[in-house]
PDB file of C-alpha atoms in Angstrom:
ATOM      1  CA  MET A   1     -15.098  22.939  22.782  1.00  0.00           C
ATOM      2  CA  ALA A   2     -15.087  21.918  19.114  1.00  0.00           C
ATOM      3  CA  GLU A   3     -16.171  18.347  18.443  1.00  0.00           C
ATOM      4  CA  HIS A   4     -13.508  15.712  17.825  1.00  0.00           C
ATOM      5  CA  LYS A   5     -13.996  13.416  14.843  1.00  0.00           C
ATOM      6  CA  SER A   6     -12.555  10.023  14.069  1.00  0.00           C
ATOM      7  CA  GLY A   7     -13.172   7.399  11.451  1.00  0.00           C
ATOM      8  CA  PHE A   8     -11.949   5.016   8.778  1.00  0.00           C
ATOM      9  CA  ILE A   9     -11.205   5.949   5.178  1.00  0.00           C
ATOM     10  CA  ALA A  10     -10.462   3.407   2.441  1.00  0.00           C
ATOM     11  CA  VAL A  11      -7.968   4.420  -0.226  1.00  0.00           C
ATOM     12  CA  ILE A  12      -8.756   2.640  -3.453  1.00  0.00           C
ATOM     13  CA  GLY A  13      -7.671   2.794  -7.075  1.00  0.00           C
ATOM     14  CA  ARG A  14      -5.974   0.946  -9.874  1.00  0.00           C
ATOM     15  CA  PRO A  15      -2.348  -0.119  -9.283  1.00  0.00           C
ATOM     16  CA  ASN A  16       0.250   2.659  -9.757  1.00  0.00           C
ATOM     17  CA  VAL A  17      -2.058   5.656  -9.269  1.00  0.00           C
ATOM     18  CA  GLY A  18      -0.092   6.820  -6.218  1.00  0.00           C
ATOM     19  CA  LYS A  19      -2.131   5.481  -3.282  1.00  0.00           C
ATOM     20  CA  SER A  20       0.910   4.553  -1.180  1.00  0.00           C
ATOM     21  CA  THR A  21       2.698   7.826  -1.996  1.00  0.00           C
ATOM     22  CA  LEU A  22      -0.424   9.702  -0.838  1.00  0.00           C
ATOM     23  CA  ILE A  23      -0.650   7.767   2.447  1.00  0.00           C
ATOM     24  CA  ASN A  24       3.066   8.137   3.210  1.00  0.00           C
ATOM     25  CA  THR A  25       2.956  11.876   2.448  1.00  0.00           C
ATOM     26  CA  LEU A  26      -0.094  12.429   4.683  1.00  0.00           C
ATOM     27  CA  ILE A  27       1.428  10.445   7.552  1.00  0.00           C
ATOM     28  CA  GLY A  28       4.841  12.033   7.028  1.00  0.00           C
ATOM     29  CA  GLN A  29       6.538   8.663   7.333  1.00  0.00           C
ATOM     30  CA  LYS A  30       7.147   5.677   5.094  1.00  0.00           C
ATOM     31  CA  ILE A  31       4.678   2.953   6.012  1.00  0.00           C
ATOM     32  CA  ALA A  32       3.121   1.833   2.737  1.00  0.00           C
ATOM     33  CA  ILE A  33       5.658   0.468   0.278  1.00  0.00           C
ATOM     34  CA  MET A  34       6.015   2.199  -3.060  1.00  0.00           C
ATOM     35  CA  SER A  35       6.860   0.734  -6.425  1.00  0.00           C
ATOM     36  CA  ASP A  36       5.897   1.239 -10.039  1.00  0.00           C
ATOM     37  CA  LYS A  37       5.042  -2.482 -10.203  1.00  0.00           C
ATOM     38  CA  PRO A  38       1.310  -3.312  -9.988  1.00  0.00           C
ATOM     39  CA  GLN A  39      -0.053  -5.169  -6.949  1.00  0.00           C
ATOM     40  CA  THR A  40       2.572  -3.773  -4.593  1.00  0.00           C
ATOM     41  CA  THR A  41       0.227  -3.517  -1.602  1.00  0.00           C
ATOM     42  CA  ARG A  42      -0.916  -6.937  -0.409  1.00  0.00           C
ATOM     43  CA  ASN A  43      -2.320  -6.355   3.060  1.00  0.00           C
ATOM     44  CA  ARG A  44      -4.700  -3.692   4.250  1.00  0.00           C
ATOM     45  CA  ILE A  45      -2.196  -1.402   5.910  1.00  0.00           C
ATOM     46  CA  LEU A  46      -3.637   0.829   8.529  1.00  0.00           C
ATOM     47  CA  CYS A  47      -2.107   4.291   8.695  1.00  0.00           C
ATOM     48  CA  ILE A  48      -3.158   6.742  11.349  1.00  0.00           C
ATOM     49  CA  LEU A  49      -3.167  10.521  10.956  1.00  0.00           C
ATOM     50  CA  THR A  50      -3.768  12.365  14.225  1.00  0.00           C
ATOM     51  CA  GLN A  51      -4.599  16.072  14.195  1.00  0.00           C
ATOM     52  CA  PRO A  52      -5.999  18.241  17.013  1.00  0.00           C
ATOM     53  CA  ASP A  53      -9.569  18.031  15.675  1.00  0.00           C
ATOM     54  CA  ALA A  54      -9.603  14.529  14.159  1.00  0.00           C
ATOM     55  CA  GLN A  55      -8.012  11.120  13.895  1.00  0.00           C
ATOM     56  CA  ILE A  56      -8.217   9.637  10.416  1.00  0.00           C
ATOM     57  CA  ILE A  57      -7.458   5.941   9.995  1.00  0.00           C
ATOM     58  CA  PHE A  58      -6.566   5.157   6.381  1.00  0.00           C
ATOM     59  CA  LEU A  59      -6.917   1.657   5.012  1.00  0.00           C
ATOM     60  CA  ASP A  60      -4.565   1.247   2.073  1.00  0.00           C
ATOM     61  CA  THR A  61      -6.296  -1.494   0.154  1.00  0.00           C
ATOM     62  CA  PRO A  62      -4.701  -3.906  -2.277  1.00  0.00           C
ATOM     63  CA  GLY A  63      -5.465  -2.701  -5.806  1.00  0.00           C
ATOM     64  CA  ILE A  64      -8.779  -4.020  -7.056  1.00  0.00           C
ATOM     65  CA  HIS A  65      -8.200  -5.984 -10.240  1.00  0.00           C
ATOM     66  CA  LYS A  66      -9.451  -9.160 -11.901  1.00  0.00           C
ATOM     67  CA  PRO A  67      -7.572 -11.919 -10.030  1.00  0.00           C
ATOM     68  CA  ARG A  68      -5.326 -14.423 -11.830  1.00  0.00           C
ATOM     69  CA  HIS A  69      -4.321 -16.650  -8.903  1.00  0.00           C
ATOM     70  CA  LYS A  70      -5.205 -17.314  -5.253  1.00  0.00           C
ATOM     71  CA  LEU A  71      -3.067 -14.426  -4.001  1.00  0.00           C
ATOM     72  CA  GLY A  72      -4.937 -12.151  -6.423  1.00  0.00           C
ATOM     73  CA  GLU A  73      -8.295 -13.452  -5.161  1.00  0.00           C
ATOM     74  CA  TYR A  74      -7.235 -12.772  -1.567  1.00  0.00           C
ATOM     75  CA  MET A  75      -6.166  -9.228  -2.441  1.00  0.00           C
ATOM     76  CA  VAL A  76      -9.463  -8.423  -4.150  1.00  0.00           C
ATOM     77  CA  ARG A  77     -11.475  -9.889  -1.249  1.00  0.00           C
ATOM     78  CA  ALA A  78      -9.468  -7.802   1.216  1.00  0.00           C
ATOM     79  CA  ALA A  79     -10.097  -4.640  -0.808  1.00  0.00           C
ATOM     80  CA  GLU A  80     -13.812  -5.257  -1.279  1.00  0.00           C
ATOM     81  CA  GLY A  81     -14.257  -6.186   2.385  1.00  0.00           C
ATOM     82  CA  THR A  82     -12.671  -2.884   3.375  1.00  0.00           C
ATOM     83  CA  LEU A  83     -15.235  -0.888   1.406  1.00  0.00           C
ATOM     84  CA  LYS A  84     -18.051  -2.145   3.627  1.00  0.00           C
ATOM     85  CA  GLU A  85     -16.336  -1.162   6.879  1.00  0.00           C
ATOM     86  CA  VAL A  86     -15.383   2.472   6.326  1.00  0.00           C
ATOM     87  CA  ASP A  87     -16.915   5.938   6.749  1.00  0.00           C
ATOM     88  CA  ALA A  88     -15.833   7.158   3.315  1.00  0.00           C
ATOM     89  CA  ILE A  89     -13.741   6.073   0.320  1.00  0.00           C
ATOM     90  CA  LEU A  90     -11.014   7.898  -1.578  1.00  0.00           C
ATOM     91  CA  PHE A  91     -10.983   6.757  -5.202  1.00  0.00           C
ATOM     92  CA  VAL A  92      -7.531   7.777  -6.445  1.00  0.00           C
ATOM     93  CA  VAL A  93      -7.009   8.116 -10.212  1.00  0.00           C
ATOM     94  CA  ASP A  94      -3.968   9.039 -12.272  1.00  0.00           C
ATOM     95  CA  ALA A  95      -4.474  12.319 -14.164  1.00  0.00           C
ATOM     96  CA  THR A  96      -2.031  11.198 -16.867  1.00  0.00           C
ATOM     97  CA  GLU A  97      -3.905   7.974 -17.691  1.00  0.00           C
ATOM     98  CA  LYS A  98      -7.142   7.670 -19.662  1.00  0.00           C
ATOM     99  CA  MET A  99     -10.083   6.081 -17.862  1.00  0.00           C
ATOM    100  CA  GLY A 100      -9.930   2.405 -18.732  1.00  0.00           C
ATOM    101  CA  PRO A 101     -11.397  -1.020 -17.843  1.00  0.00           C
ATOM    102  CA  GLY A 102      -9.663  -0.893 -14.437  1.00  0.00           C
ATOM    103  CA  GLU A 103     -11.529   2.267 -13.433  1.00  0.00           C
ATOM    104  CA  TYR A 104     -14.861   0.952 -14.757  1.00  0.00           C
ATOM    105  CA  TYR A 105     -14.325  -2.261 -12.763  1.00  0.00           C
ATOM    106  CA  ILE A 106     -13.789  -0.241  -9.556  1.00  0.00           C
ATOM    107  CA  LEU A 107     -16.781   2.037 -10.241  1.00  0.00           C
ATOM    108  CA  GLU A 108     -18.959  -1.075 -10.598  1.00  0.00           C
ATOM    109  CA  ARG A 109     -17.750  -2.247  -7.191  1.00  0.00           C
ATOM    110  CA  LEU A 110     -18.441   1.191  -5.682  1.00  0.00           C
ATOM    111  CA  GLN A 111     -22.095   1.112  -6.800  1.00  0.00           C
ATOM    112  CA  ALA A 112     -22.812  -1.435  -4.060  1.00  0.00           C
ATOM    113  CA  THR A 113     -21.071   0.336  -1.168  1.00  0.00           C
ATOM    114  CA  ARG A 114     -23.489   3.173  -0.303  1.00  0.00           C
ATOM    115  CA  ARG A 115     -20.536   4.995   1.253  1.00  0.00           C
ATOM    116  CA  PRO A 116     -19.550   8.555   0.229  1.00  0.00           C
ATOM    117  CA  VAL A 117     -16.820   8.366  -2.408  1.00  0.00           C
ATOM    118  CA  ILE A 118     -14.360  11.248  -2.928  1.00  0.00           C
ATOM    119  CA  LEU A 119     -12.645  11.356  -6.310  1.00  0.00           C
ATOM    120  CA  VAL A 120      -8.933  12.160  -5.894  1.00  0.00           C
ATOM    121  CA  VAL A 121      -7.275  13.118  -9.184  1.00  0.00           C
ATOM    122  CA  ASN A 122      -3.556  12.577  -8.508  1.00  0.00           C
ATOM    123  CA  LYS A 123      -0.356  13.573 -10.383  1.00  0.00           C
ATOM    124  CA  LEU A 124      -1.413  17.161 -11.112  1.00  0.00           C
ATOM    125  CA  ASP A 125       2.310  17.949 -11.381  1.00  0.00           C
ATOM    126  CA  LEU A 126       2.426  15.971 -14.649  1.00  0.00           C
ATOM    127  CA  ILE A 127      -0.390  17.687 -16.588  1.00  0.00           C
ATOM    128  CA  GLU A 128      -1.340  21.183 -17.795  1.00  0.00           C
ATOM    129  CA  LYS A 129      -3.860  23.150 -15.695  1.00  0.00           C
ATOM    130  CA  GLU A 130      -6.454  23.263 -18.468  1.00  0.00           C
ATOM    131  CA  GLN A 131      -6.556  19.456 -18.623  1.00  0.00           C
ATOM    132  CA  VAL A 132      -7.891  19.101 -15.081  1.00  0.00           C
ATOM    133  CA  LEU A 133     -11.563  20.048 -15.615  1.00  0.00           C
ATOM    134  CA  PRO A 134     -12.180  17.724 -18.584  1.00  0.00           C
ATOM    135  CA  ILE A 135     -10.730  14.800 -16.575  1.00  0.00           C
ATOM    136  CA  ILE A 136     -12.987  15.614 -13.620  1.00  0.00           C
ATOM    137  CA  SER A 137     -16.132  15.975 -15.738  1.00  0.00           C
ATOM    138  CA  HIS A 138     -15.356  12.675 -17.485  1.00  0.00           C
ATOM    139  CA  TYR A 139     -15.439  10.874 -14.113  1.00  0.00           C
ATOM    140  CA  THR A 140     -18.347  12.787 -12.581  1.00  0.00           C
ATOM    141  CA  GLU A 141     -20.541  11.844 -15.547  1.00  0.00           C
ATOM    142  CA  LYS A 142     -20.022   8.187 -14.618  1.00  0.00           C
ATOM    143  CA  TYR A 143     -20.561   8.289 -10.842  1.00  0.00           C
ATOM    144  CA  PRO A 144     -22.191  10.563  -8.224  1.00  0.00           C
ATOM    145  CA  PHE A 145     -19.065  11.412  -6.212  1.00  0.00           C
ATOM    146  CA  ALA A 146     -19.545  13.092  -2.826  1.00  0.00           C
ATOM    147  CA  GLY A 147     -16.597  15.364  -3.567  1.00  0.00           C
ATOM    148  CA  VAL A 148     -13.702  15.872  -5.997  1.00  0.00           C
ATOM    149  CA  VAL A 149     -10.170  16.979  -5.071  1.00  0.00           C
ATOM    150  CA  PRO A 150      -7.312  17.283  -7.601  1.00  0.00           C
ATOM    151  CA  ILE A 151      -3.913  16.765  -5.907  1.00  0.00           C
ATOM    152  CA  SER A 152      -0.246  15.986  -6.360  1.00  0.00           C
ATOM    153  CA  ALA A 153       0.801  13.556  -3.611  1.00  0.00           C
ATOM    154  CA  LYS A 154       4.428  13.885  -4.738  1.00  0.00           C
ATOM    155  CA  ASP A 155       4.486  17.707  -4.534  1.00  0.00           C
ATOM    156  CA  GLU A 156       2.052  17.814  -1.582  1.00  0.00           C
ATOM    157  CA  THR A 157      -0.327  20.022  -3.593  1.00  0.00           C
ATOM    158  CA  ASN A 158      -3.883  20.453  -2.267  1.00  0.00           C
ATOM    159  CA  LEU A 159      -3.538  17.856   0.506  1.00  0.00           C
ATOM    160  CA  ASP A 160      -5.054  20.249   3.070  1.00  0.00           C
ATOM    161  CA  SER A 161      -8.168  20.565   0.878  1.00  0.00           C
ATOM    162  CA  LEU A 162      -8.318  16.770   0.658  1.00  0.00           C
ATOM    163  CA  LEU A 163      -8.208  16.407   4.458  1.00  0.00           C
ATOM    164  CA  THR A 164     -10.884  19.098   4.868  1.00  0.00           C
ATOM    165  CA  GLU A 165     -13.107  17.136   2.450  1.00  0.00           C
ATOM    166  CA  VAL A 166     -12.427  13.843   4.260  1.00  0.00           C
ATOM    167  CA  LYS A 167     -13.303  15.317   7.659  1.00  0.00           C
ATOM    168  CA  LYS A 168     -16.805  16.221   6.419  1.00  0.00           C
ATOM    169  CA  TYR A 169     -17.643  12.506   6.379  1.00  0.00           C
ATOM    170  CA  LEU A 170     -16.077  11.489   9.693  1.00  0.00           C
ATOM    171  CA  PRO A 171     -18.434  10.845  12.593  1.00  0.00           C
ATOM    172  CA  GLU A 172     -17.900  12.469  15.956  1.00  0.00           C
ATOM    173  CA  GLY A 173     -15.687  10.160  18.003  1.00  0.00           C
ATOM    174  CA  PRO A 174     -12.719   9.746  20.323  1.00  0.00           C
ATOM    175  CA  GLN A 175      -9.054   9.345  19.492  1.00  0.00           C
ATOM    176  CA  TYR A 176      -8.765   5.559  19.072  1.00  0.00           C
ATOM    177  CA  TYR A 177      -4.971   5.373  18.932  1.00  0.00           C
ATOM    178  CA  PRO A 178      -2.131   7.168  20.775  1.00  0.00           C
ATOM    179  CA  GLU A 179      -1.059  10.267  18.829  1.00  0.00           C
ATOM    180  CA  ASP A 180       2.455   8.996  18.149  1.00  0.00           C
ATOM    181  CA  MET A 181       1.160   5.778  16.569  1.00  0.00           C
ATOM    182  CA  VAL A 182       1.140   5.851  12.757  1.00  0.00           C
ATOM    183  CA  THR A 183       0.274   2.225  11.946  1.00  0.00           C
ATOM    184  CA  ASP A 184      -1.105  -0.939  13.558  1.00  0.00           C
ATOM    185  CA  GLN A 185       1.363  -3.092  11.644  1.00  0.00           C
ATOM    186  CA  PRO A 186       4.050  -4.810  13.726  1.00  0.00           C
ATOM    187  CA  GLU A 187       7.592  -3.597  13.027  1.00  0.00           C
ATOM    188  CA  ARG A 188       8.590  -7.046  11.733  1.00  0.00           C
ATOM    189  CA  LEU A 189       5.949  -6.775   9.001  1.00  0.00           C
ATOM    190  CA  ILE A 190       6.998  -3.264   7.966  1.00  0.00           C
ATOM    191  CA  VAL A 191      10.637  -4.436   7.850  1.00  0.00           C
ATOM    192  CA  ALA A 192       9.638  -7.327   5.559  1.00  0.00           C
ATOM    193  CA  GLU A 193       7.675  -4.927   3.343  1.00  0.00           C
ATOM    194  CA  LEU A 194      10.610  -2.508   3.062  1.00  0.00           C
ATOM    195  CA  ILE A 195      12.865  -5.362   1.934  1.00  0.00           C
ATOM    196  CA  ARG A 196      10.229  -6.471  -0.592  1.00  0.00           C
ATOM    197  CA  GLU A 197       9.995  -2.914  -1.898  1.00  0.00           C
ATOM    198  CA  LYS A 198      13.725  -2.907  -2.703  1.00  0.00           C
ATOM    199  CA  CYS A 199      13.414  -6.266  -4.472  1.00  0.00           C
ATOM    200  CA  LEU A 200      10.596  -4.814  -6.591  1.00  0.00           C
ATOM    201  CA  GLN A 201      12.596  -1.694  -7.400  1.00  0.00           C
ATOM    202  CA  LEU A 202      15.766  -3.456  -8.431  1.00  0.00           C
ATOM    203  CA  THR A 203      14.722  -6.664 -10.195  1.00  0.00           C
ATOM    204  CA  ARG A 204      13.420  -7.255 -13.668  1.00  0.00           C
ATOM    205  CA  ASP A 205       9.745  -7.754 -14.524  1.00  0.00           C
ATOM    206  CA  GLU A 206       9.669 -11.551 -14.227  1.00  0.00           C
ATOM    207  CA  VAL A 207      10.372 -11.552 -10.490  1.00  0.00           C
ATOM    208  CA  PRO A 208       8.200  -9.012  -8.610  1.00  0.00           C
ATOM    209  CA  HIS A 209       4.915 -10.844  -7.981  1.00  0.00           C
ATOM    210  CA  ALA A 210       6.822 -13.995  -7.116  1.00  0.00           C
ATOM    211  CA  ILE A 211       8.466 -12.314  -4.100  1.00  0.00           C
ATOM    212  CA  ALA A 212       7.432 -12.668  -0.475  1.00  0.00           C
ATOM    213  CA  VAL A 213       9.581 -11.683   2.507  1.00  0.00           C
ATOM    214  CA  ASP A 214       9.475 -13.101   6.009  1.00  0.00           C
ATOM    215  CA  THR A 215      11.279 -11.524   8.989  1.00  0.00           C
ATOM    216  CA  ASP A 216      12.662 -14.603  10.780  1.00  0.00           C
ATOM    217  CA  GLU A 217      14.451 -12.866  13.637  1.00  0.00           C
ATOM    218  CA  MET A 218      14.641  -9.340  15.005  1.00  0.00           C
ATOM    219  CA  THR A 219      16.668  -8.787  18.170  1.00  0.00           C
ATOM    220  CA  THR A 220      18.173  -5.720  19.819  1.00  0.00           C
ATOM    221  CA  ARG A 221      21.764  -6.236  20.950  1.00  0.00           C
ATOM    222  CA  ASP A 222      23.236  -4.823  24.168  1.00  0.00           C
ATOM    223  CA  ASN A 223      24.751  -1.870  22.297  1.00  0.00           C
ATOM    224  CA  GLY A 224      21.335  -0.908  20.838  1.00  0.00           C
ATOM    225  CA  ASP A 225      22.037  -2.236  17.321  1.00  0.00           C
ATOM    226  CA  VAL A 226      19.248  -4.331  15.804  1.00  0.00           C
ATOM    227  CA  TYR A 227      20.001  -7.696  14.205  1.00  0.00           C
ATOM    228  CA  ILE A 228      17.462  -8.745  11.560  1.00  0.00           C
ATOM    229  CA  ARG A 229      17.440 -12.026   9.663  1.00  0.00           C
ATOM    230  CA  ALA A 230      14.947 -12.159   6.798  1.00  0.00           C
ATOM    231  CA  THR A 231      14.184 -14.623   4.006  1.00  0.00           C
ATOM    232  CA  ILE A 232      13.170 -13.566   0.496  1.00  0.00           C
ATOM    233  CA  TYR A 233      10.980 -16.272  -1.063  1.00  0.00           C
ATOM    234  CA  VAL A 234      10.653 -16.735  -4.829  1.00  0.00           C
ATOM    235  CA  GLU A 235       8.833 -19.348  -6.922  1.00  0.00           C
ATOM    236  CA  ARG A 236      11.621 -20.591  -9.212  1.00  0.00           C
ATOM    237  CA  ASP A 237      15.379 -21.232  -9.146  1.00  0.00           C
ATOM    238  CA  SER A 238      15.869 -18.785 -12.034  1.00  0.00           C
ATOM    239  CA  GLN A 239      14.286 -16.026  -9.900  1.00  0.00           C
ATOM    240  CA  LYS A 240      16.584 -16.912  -6.990  1.00  0.00           C
ATOM    241  CA  GLY A 241      19.540 -16.338  -9.311  1.00  0.00           C
ATOM    242  CA  ILE A 242      18.205 -12.905 -10.299  1.00  0.00           C
ATOM    243  CA  ILE A 243      17.686 -11.819  -6.667  1.00  0.00           C
ATOM    244  CA  ILE A 244      21.176 -12.937  -5.628  1.00  0.00           C
ATOM    245  CA  GLY A 245      22.827 -11.514  -8.774  1.00  0.00           C
ATOM    246  CA  ALA A 246      26.363 -12.025 -10.047  1.00  0.00           C
ATOM    247  CA  LYS A 247      28.638 -12.716  -7.057  1.00  0.00           C
ATOM    248  CA  GLY A 248      25.783 -11.671  -4.746  1.00  0.00           C
ATOM    249  CA  ALA A 249      25.779  -8.086  -6.056  1.00  0.00           C
ATOM    250  CA  MET A 250      21.984  -7.728  -6.367  1.00  0.00           C
ATOM    251  CA  LEU A 251      21.311  -9.099  -2.875  1.00  0.00           C
ATOM    252  CA  LYS A 252      23.957  -6.766  -1.463  1.00  0.00           C
ATOM    253  CA  GLN A 253      22.273  -3.778  -3.156  1.00  0.00           C
ATOM    254  CA  ILE A 254      18.811  -4.823  -1.908  1.00  0.00           C
ATOM    255  CA  GLY A 255      20.244  -5.157   1.595  1.00  0.00           C
ATOM    256  CA  ALA A 256      21.974  -1.766   1.567  1.00  0.00           C
ATOM    257  CA  LEU A 257      18.870   0.137   0.407  1.00  0.00           C
ATOM    258  CA  ALA A 258      16.527  -1.751   2.756  1.00  0.00           C
ATOM    259  CA  ARG A 259      18.871  -1.254   5.722  1.00  0.00           C
ATOM    260  CA  ALA A 260      18.861   2.530   5.218  1.00  0.00           C
ATOM    261  CA  ASP A 261      15.029   2.642   5.316  1.00  0.00           C
ATOM    262  CA  ILE A 262      14.837   0.257   8.292  1.00  0.00           C
ATOM    263  CA  GLU A 263      17.349   2.349  10.252  1.00  0.00           C
ATOM    264  CA  THR A 264      15.177   5.426   9.629  1.00  0.00           C
ATOM    265  CA  LEU A 265      12.098   3.488  10.797  1.00  0.00           C
ATOM    266  CA  LEU A 266      13.691   2.059  13.956  1.00  0.00           C
ATOM    267  CA  GLY A 267      16.085   4.900  14.794  1.00  0.00           C
ATOM    268  CA  ASN A 268      18.895   2.387  15.439  1.00  0.00           C
ATOM    269  CA  ARG A 269      21.807   0.901  13.562  1.00  0.00           C
ATOM    270  CA  VAL A 270      20.728  -2.279  11.792  1.00  0.00           C
ATOM    271  CA  TYR A 271      22.592  -5.425  10.823  1.00  0.00           C
ATOM    272  CA  LEU A 272      20.560  -7.050   8.040  1.00  0.00           C
ATOM    273  CA  ASP A 273      21.111 -10.718   7.196  1.00  0.00           C
ATOM    274  CA  LEU A 274      19.233 -11.678   3.985  1.00  0.00           C
ATOM    275  CA  TRP A 275      18.591 -15.180   2.638  1.00  0.00           C
ATOM    276  CA  VAL A 276      16.859 -16.288  -0.566  1.00  0.00           C
ATOM    277  CA  LYS A 277      14.773 -19.474  -0.790  1.00  0.00           C
ATOM    278  CA  VAL A 278      12.582 -21.078  -3.460  1.00  0.00           C
ATOM    279  CA  LYS A 279       8.988 -21.985  -2.565  1.00  0.00           C
ATOM    280  CA  LYS A 280       7.413 -23.390  -5.726  1.00  0.00           C
ATOM    281  CA  ASP A 281       4.209 -21.629  -6.873  1.00  0.00           C
ATOM    282  CA  TRP A 282       3.537 -20.189  -3.414  1.00  0.00           C
ATOM    283  CA  ARG A 283       0.926 -17.729  -4.733  1.00  0.00           C
ATOM    284  CA  ASP A 284      -1.445 -20.614  -5.494  1.00  0.00           C
ATOM    285  CA  ARG A 285      -0.948 -22.563  -2.266  1.00  0.00           C
ATOM    286  CA  ASP A 286      -3.380 -21.779   0.556  1.00  0.00           C
ATOM    287  CA  GLY A 287      -1.122 -23.069   3.351  1.00  0.00           C
ATOM    288  CA  VAL A 288       1.813 -20.978   2.161  1.00  0.00           C
ATOM    289  CA  LEU A 289      -0.383 -17.885   1.722  1.00  0.00           C
ATOM    290  CA  LYS A 290      -1.575 -18.273   5.335  1.00  0.00           C
ATOM    291  CA  ASN A 291       2.033 -18.453   6.560  1.00  0.00           C
ATOM    292  CA  PHE A 292       2.770 -15.184   4.775  1.00  0.00           C
ATOM    293  CA  GLY A 293      -0.158 -13.513   6.526  1.00  0.00           C
ATOM    294  CA  PHE A 294      -2.722 -13.656   3.721  1.00  0.00           C
ATOM    295  CA  GLY A 295      -5.653 -14.918   5.788  1.00  0.00           C
ATOM    296  CA  GLN A 296      -8.834 -16.265   4.266  1.00  0.00           C
ATOM    297  CA  GLU A 297     -10.986 -13.140   4.571  1.00  0.00           C
ATOM    298  CA  LYS A 298     -14.562 -13.307   3.481  1.00  0.00           C
TER     299      LYS A 298
END
């Protein structure tokens, strides 16, 4: 019988390179939230891909960046801690962007890991074929990558080659999780993240990083419908006004889009009750960060 492999793979890269799109496409389900706003991913979200010959557990790390507040420091610590615990690392880069300080900063961090790093050049769908090799050689001159795979997460191009490459670095091991399990995150947390994603998509630039969402209540009624009450926290009254919108229009739109995704996730009809509260400067307050699940990782 062929050996079964299993292991942990960190997915790392500057914000907006398509890490969450890649994870969601591989898993075939929306787990990691997607947004064109930087610092979308705040927790290490574990996504599980089970195939007959292997189980790959992806850690979607918060984007590594130079932190500007306590939340930022937590996110960087979480990402760097992940790199020490995995079997291999996917370094995802955007083919349409020039290599900049963000990439150099990550490469510096990778020097210390001693883990195999696979370079994943994403967004092939947005460039000409002849541009691919120069991009790859530019990166491989800077770091001894274990492998290089150009892909388009959006168009699902070359993802089989990426998985073949990943499996080379997985140790022999059992299936750790049931095959129908795609994440270790509780449903309440995924629900909160889906609501936050809609806030990020629909609001203007001054709000996104100031948003946190807490699922206060989640109960299944006798008829199978799910009632969810959630609170969207912002840092200032002006941001609360933006989230609610004129005559509540923005909040209504956020609710409608989030409800559709949550119904897909849960497979039930959902009644979503959203509230907006101000928590002054929560990103710099340790106690508040703990309440929102940002533990003090070393």
